[in-house]
Short mmCIF file of C-alpha atoms in Angstrom, two decimals:
data_model
loop_
_atom_site.label_atom_id
_atom_site.label_comp_id
_atom_site.label_asym_id
_atom_site.label_seq_id
_atom_site.Cartn_x
_atom_site.Cartn_y
_atom_site.Cartn_z
CA MET A 1362 0.01 -0.06 -0.09
CA SER A 1363 1.35 3.49 -0.73
CA ALA A 1364 2.45 5.74 1.82
CA ASP A 1365 0.76 9.05 2.72
CA ALA A 1366 2.67 12.24 1.47
CA TRP A 1367 5.74 13.52 3.53
CA PRO A 1368 4.65 15.72 6.17
CA LYS A 1369 4.75 19.50 5.54
CA ASP A 1370 7.71 21.47 7.15
CA VAL A 1371 9.41 18.27 8.35
CA ALA A 1372 13.19 17.97 7.60
CA ARG A 1373 14.66 14.63 6.36
CA HIS A 1374 18.53 13.57 6.84
CA ILE A 1375 19.72 10.12 5.51
CA LEU A 1376 22.85 8.97 6.49
CA ASP A 1377 25.25 5.94 5.63
CA THR A 1378 26.69 5.38 8.99
CA VAL A 1379 26.30 7.22 12.33
CA ASP A 1380 27.33 6.47 16.03
CA SER A 1381 23.67 6.90 17.07
CA THR A 1382 20.71 8.70 15.34
CA ASN A 1383 19.72 10.19 18.67
CA ALA A 1384 23.29 11.13 19.48
CA HIS A 1385 23.08 12.78 15.68
CA ALA A 1386 19.73 14.55 16.61
CA PHE A 1387 21.20 16.37 19.59
CA ARG A 1388 24.23 17.24 17.52
CA LEU A 1389 21.91 18.97 14.64
CA ALA A 1390 19.44 20.41 17.51
CA PRO A 1391 21.09 23.71 17.83
CA GLN A 1392 20.70 24.84 14.28
CA SER A 1393 17.46 22.97 13.61
CA ALA A 1394 14.44 25.03 13.71
CA GLY A 1395 11.46 22.40 13.21
CA PRO A 1396 10.99 18.92 13.34
CA CYS A 1397 13.49 16.42 11.39
CA TRP A 1398 13.79 12.64 10.68
CA ILE A 1399 17.45 11.26 10.63
CA LEU A 1400 17.66 7.52 9.08
CA ALA A 1401 20.83 5.80 8.86
CA GLY A 1402 21.99 2.75 7.07
CA GLU A 1403 23.91 1.44 10.04
CA GLN A 1404 24.92 2.56 13.70
CA THR A 1405 28.23 1.99 15.30
CA ALA A 1406 26.76 2.80 18.87
CA GLY A 1407 23.28 2.23 18.88
CA ARG A 1408 21.45 1.94 22.12
CA GLY A 1409 18.17 1.01 23.82
CA ARG A 1410 16.43 1.49 27.07
CA ARG A 1411 18.73 1.51 30.35
CA ALA A 1412 21.99 2.26 28.01
CA ARG A 1413 22.12 -1.27 26.26
CA ALA A 1414 23.59 -1.66 22.97
CA TRP A 1415 21.13 -2.07 20.53
CA ASP A 1416 22.02 -4.32 17.41
CA SER A 1417 22.07 -2.08 14.32
CA PRO A 1418 22.84 -4.21 11.05
CA ARG A 1419 22.29 -3.00 7.60
CA GLY A 1420 18.60 -3.27 6.31
CA ASN A 1421 17.11 -2.56 9.46
CA PHE A 1422 15.42 0.69 10.50
CA HIS A 1423 17.50 3.17 12.46
CA GLY A 1424 15.99 6.40 12.84
CA THR A 1425 15.13 9.27 14.99
CA LEU A 1426 12.71 12.15 15.13
CA LEU A 1427 14.13 15.22 16.30
CA LEU A 1428 11.48 17.67 18.33
CA HIS A 1429 11.48 21.18 19.77
CA PRO A 1430 8.63 20.68 22.52
CA THR A 1431 6.86 23.27 24.55
CA GLU A 1432 5.09 21.14 27.17
CA PRO A 1433 6.33 20.48 30.57
CA ALA A 1434 8.77 17.22 30.82
CA SER A 1435 5.98 14.92 32.18
CA GLN A 1436 3.90 15.44 29.02
CA VAL A 1437 6.70 15.24 26.40
CA ALA A 1438 7.44 12.35 27.52
CA LEU A 1439 3.94 10.99 26.38
CA ARG A 1440 4.83 11.27 23.00
CA SER A 1441 6.39 7.52 23.43
CA PHE A 1442 2.75 6.42 23.12
CA ALA A 1443 2.39 8.71 19.98
CA ALA A 1444 5.40 6.97 18.35
CA ALA A 1445 4.19 3.53 19.20
CA LEU A 1446 0.97 4.20 17.59
CA ALA A 1447 2.59 5.52 14.63
CA LEU A 1448 4.61 2.49 14.37
CA ARG A 1449 1.80 0.48 14.51
CA ASP A 1450 -0.09 2.64 11.85
CA ALA A 1451 3.08 2.45 9.58
CA PHE A 1452 3.64 -1.56 9.89
CA VAL A 1453 -0.24 -1.85 9.16
CA ALA A 1454 -0.28 0.15 6.43
CA LEU A 1455 2.78 -1.69 4.52
CA THR A 1456 1.79 -5.13 5.43
CA GLY A 1457 -2.61 -4.90 5.37
CA LEU A 1458 -2.30 -7.25 8.75
CA PRO A 1459 -3.69 -5.12 11.43
CA GLN A 1460 -4.42 -8.37 13.59
CA ALA A 1461 -0.54 -9.21 13.77
CA PHE A 1462 0.61 -6.09 15.50
CA ALA A 1463 0.05 -4.92 19.35
CA LEU A 1464 1.80 -2.74 21.62
CA LYS A 1465 3.74 -3.57 24.37
CA TRP A 1466 3.95 -1.17 27.61
CA PRO A 1467 5.94 0.99 27.98
CA ASN A 1468 7.50 1.29 24.24
CA ASP A 1469 7.86 -1.77 22.23
CA VAL A 1470 5.92 -2.90 19.34
CA LEU A 1471 5.19 -6.72 18.79
CA LEU A 1472 4.45 -8.83 15.78
CA ASN A 1473 2.94 -12.19 16.25
CA GLY A 1474 3.77 -12.03 19.71
CA GLY A 1475 7.46 -11.06 19.01
CA LYS A 1476 9.47 -7.99 19.48
CA VAL A 1477 9.76 -6.11 15.99
CA ALA A 1478 10.34 -2.53 17.09
CA GLY A 1479 11.63 -0.57 19.99
CA ILE A 1480 11.51 3.05 21.17
CA LEU A 1481 13.81 5.16 22.99
CA LEU A 1482 13.13 9.09 24.11
CA GLU A 1483 15.85 11.01 24.94
CA SER A 1484 15.82 14.69 25.86
CA SER A 1485 17.95 17.77 26.65
CA GLY A 1486 17.10 21.31 28.16
CA ALA A 1487 18.06 23.34 31.09
CA GLY A 1488 16.33 23.12 34.36
CA GLN A 1489 12.74 21.10 34.21
CA GLY A 1490 12.41 22.43 31.01
CA VAL A 1491 12.92 20.09 27.71
CA GLN A 1492 14.35 22.26 25.05
CA HIS A 1493 14.99 18.96 22.39
CA LEU A 1494 13.10 15.53 22.16
CA ALA A 1495 14.93 12.56 20.25
CA ILE A 1496 12.56 9.81 19.54
CA GLY A 1497 14.66 6.81 18.36
CA ILE A 1498 13.09 4.12 16.80
CA GLY A 1499 14.55 0.55 15.69
CA VAL A 1500 12.67 -1.65 13.59
CA ASN A 1501 13.66 -5.33 12.87
CA LEU A 1502 12.59 -5.40 9.27
CA ILE A 1503 15.29 -8.11 8.06
CA ALA A 1504 17.56 -9.23 10.86
CA ALA A 1505 16.96 -9.63 14.64
CA PRO A 1506 19.45 -10.38 17.89
CA ASP A 1507 20.08 -13.80 18.77
CA PRO A 1508 17.22 -15.17 21.01
CA ALA A 1509 19.74 -16.76 23.36
CA LEU A 1510 21.21 -13.32 23.92
CA MET A 1511 18.24 -12.18 25.25
CA GLU A 1512 17.28 -12.02 29.23
CA SER A 1513 15.24 -14.84 30.59
CA GLY A 1514 11.62 -14.12 30.33
CA ALA A 1515 11.86 -11.25 27.64
CA VAL A 1516 9.97 -11.26 24.30
CA PRO A 1517 11.71 -12.95 21.73
CA PRO A 1518 12.47 -10.59 18.77
CA VAL A 1519 11.28 -11.42 15.46
CA THR A 1520 11.78 -9.91 11.80
CA LEU A 1521 8.91 -8.41 9.80
CA LEU A 1522 10.78 -10.46 6.77
CA ALA A 1523 10.54 -13.57 8.32
CA GLU A 1524 6.85 -13.20 10.02
CA THR A 1525 5.27 -11.91 6.74
CA GLY A 1526 8.05 -12.46 4.00
CA LEU A 1527 7.79 -8.71 3.20
CA ARG A 1528 10.85 -7.07 2.33
CA VAL A 1529 11.11 -3.12 3.28
CA THR A 1530 13.57 -0.92 2.73
CA PRO A 1531 14.34 1.51 5.64
CA GLU A 1532 13.72 4.57 3.37
CA THR A 1533 10.00 3.01 2.51
CA PHE A 1534 9.43 2.55 6.21
CA LEU A 1535 10.14 6.10 6.98
CA ASP A 1536 7.89 7.18 4.44
CA ALA A 1537 5.15 5.26 6.03
CA LEU A 1538 6.15 5.99 9.73
CA ALA A 1539 6.48 9.97 9.04
CA PRO A 1540 2.94 11.17 7.97
CA ALA A 1541 1.83 8.45 10.68
CA TYR A 1542 3.41 10.12 13.48
CA ALA A 1543 2.57 13.37 11.95
CA ARG A 1544 -1.02 12.55 12.52
CA TRP A 1545 -0.42 11.63 15.99
CA GLU A 1546 1.59 14.66 16.88
CA ALA A 1547 -1.17 16.66 15.72
CA THR A 1548 -3.63 14.83 17.76
CA PHE A 1549 -1.53 14.96 20.79
CA THR A 1550 -0.80 18.59 20.64
CA THR A 1551 -4.47 19.72 19.95
CA GLU A 1552 -6.40 17.15 22.17
CA GLY A 1553 -3.72 15.93 24.52
CA PHE A 1554 -3.28 12.49 25.75
CA ALA A 1555 -6.64 11.20 26.19
CA PRO A 1556 -7.29 10.14 22.59
CA LEU A 1557 -3.70 8.41 22.81
CA ARG A 1558 -4.19 6.51 25.84
CA THR A 1559 -7.81 5.48 24.48
CA ALA A 1560 -5.99 4.27 21.04
CA TRP A 1561 -3.03 2.95 22.74
CA LEU A 1562 -5.32 0.49 24.86
CA THR A 1563 -7.26 -0.68 21.74
CA HIS A 1564 -3.98 -2.46 20.62
CA ALA A 1565 -2.15 -2.97 23.86
CA ALA A 1566 -0.69 -6.58 24.44
CA ARG A 1567 -2.09 -8.58 27.48
CA LEU A 1568 -4.46 -6.11 28.71
CA GLY A 1569 -6.71 -7.84 31.16
CA GLU A 1570 -3.81 -10.81 31.82
CA THR A 1571 -1.06 -11.53 34.23
CA ILE A 1572 1.87 -9.96 33.67
CA ARG A 1573 4.92 -9.15 35.57
CA ALA A 1574 6.69 -5.71 36.21
CA ARG A 1575 9.99 -5.18 36.97
CA THR A 1576 11.52 -1.93 39.00
CA GLY A 1577 15.07 -2.21 40.08
CA THR A 1578 15.22 -4.92 42.13
CA GLU A 1579 11.56 -5.41 42.76
CA THR A 1580 9.34 -7.35 40.55
CA ARG A 1581 5.54 -7.12 40.93
CA GLU A 1582 3.00 -9.45 39.79
CA GLY A 1583 -0.98 -8.73 38.86
CA THR A 1584 -3.39 -8.02 36.26
CA PHE A 1585 -2.81 -5.54 33.49
CA GLU A 1586 -5.79 -3.19 33.93
CA THR A 1587 -4.85 0.00 32.17
CA ILE A 1588 -2.77 2.79 31.85
CA ASP A 1589 -3.65 6.07 33.56
CA ASP A 1590 -3.23 9.71 32.24
CA THR A 1591 0.02 9.99 32.80
CA GLY A 1592 0.84 7.04 30.89
CA ALA A 1593 1.80 4.78 34.02
CA LEU A 1594 1.05 0.96 34.01
CA ILE A 1595 -2.07 0.04 36.49
CA LEU A 1596 -1.53 -3.28 37.93
CA ARG A 1597 -4.17 -4.96 40.15
CA GLN A 1598 -2.86 -6.64 42.81
CA SER A 1599 -4.74 -8.53 45.55
CA HIS A 1600 -4.69 -5.25 48.01
CA GLY A 1601 -5.92 -3.02 44.90
CA PRO A 1602 -4.55 -1.26 41.97
CA VAL A 1603 -0.80 -0.04 41.72
CA ALA A 1604 0.65 2.63 39.42
CA ILE A 1605 4.07 2.12 37.82
CA PRO A 1606 5.61 4.68 35.84
CA ALA A 1607 8.52 3.07 34.81
CA ALA A 1608 9.59 -0.78 34.69
CA GLU A 1609 10.49 -3.51 32.45
CA VAL A 1610 7.12 -6.18 31.69
CA PHE A 1611 7.51 -9.72 31.27
CA PHE A 1612 4.47 -11.84 30.04
#
């Protein structure tokens, strides 16, 4: 299916090799007036959440959207949900397989139950403010990490190619992702988080099921009830619901 037109007033930088697209975004930030997508053929120092190394072979998608937000930091972070929804929209537009994709809290996209994409938000600013936001996105288009290297209980990685037979170039994926994100960004800035929360919950993986949420050294088990208006996970345990703002989730 053809992608929508490239969003108006959004710049685009295509690089062959870079250390990290997020790091490059912050280097561009001082002279960047508006939103900007950065796509790299490969990353030499890609990273995921908690500063973990992110495997970045050629043929996969390594991209970052640079934004200059005006909201308080707590609101800025909610764009991880906009990114997840945009990723799902892009996947569905390219594959025509809406039932195959689900969203895993806090920031992964699943394909047939396996992790196909991840999101990493990083920001820079002064004091409590956020001047620049980098939304880093990695997608396993044709290659995935060795499952044997994943920690016990983690969702196994999958690739778009192996699961669907569809070979998509990173540039083609960006052409679908950028307009999808622009739509959710417009919704977020005009209507707030509520419509994103509703849409995200519609596609949430394991909603209503028992999951484990690990924060540091503590692991809590309970029923994944919802997310609240701050994006926190609401886990129902025997003594009642618990709000968890950040955690690693295991199924």
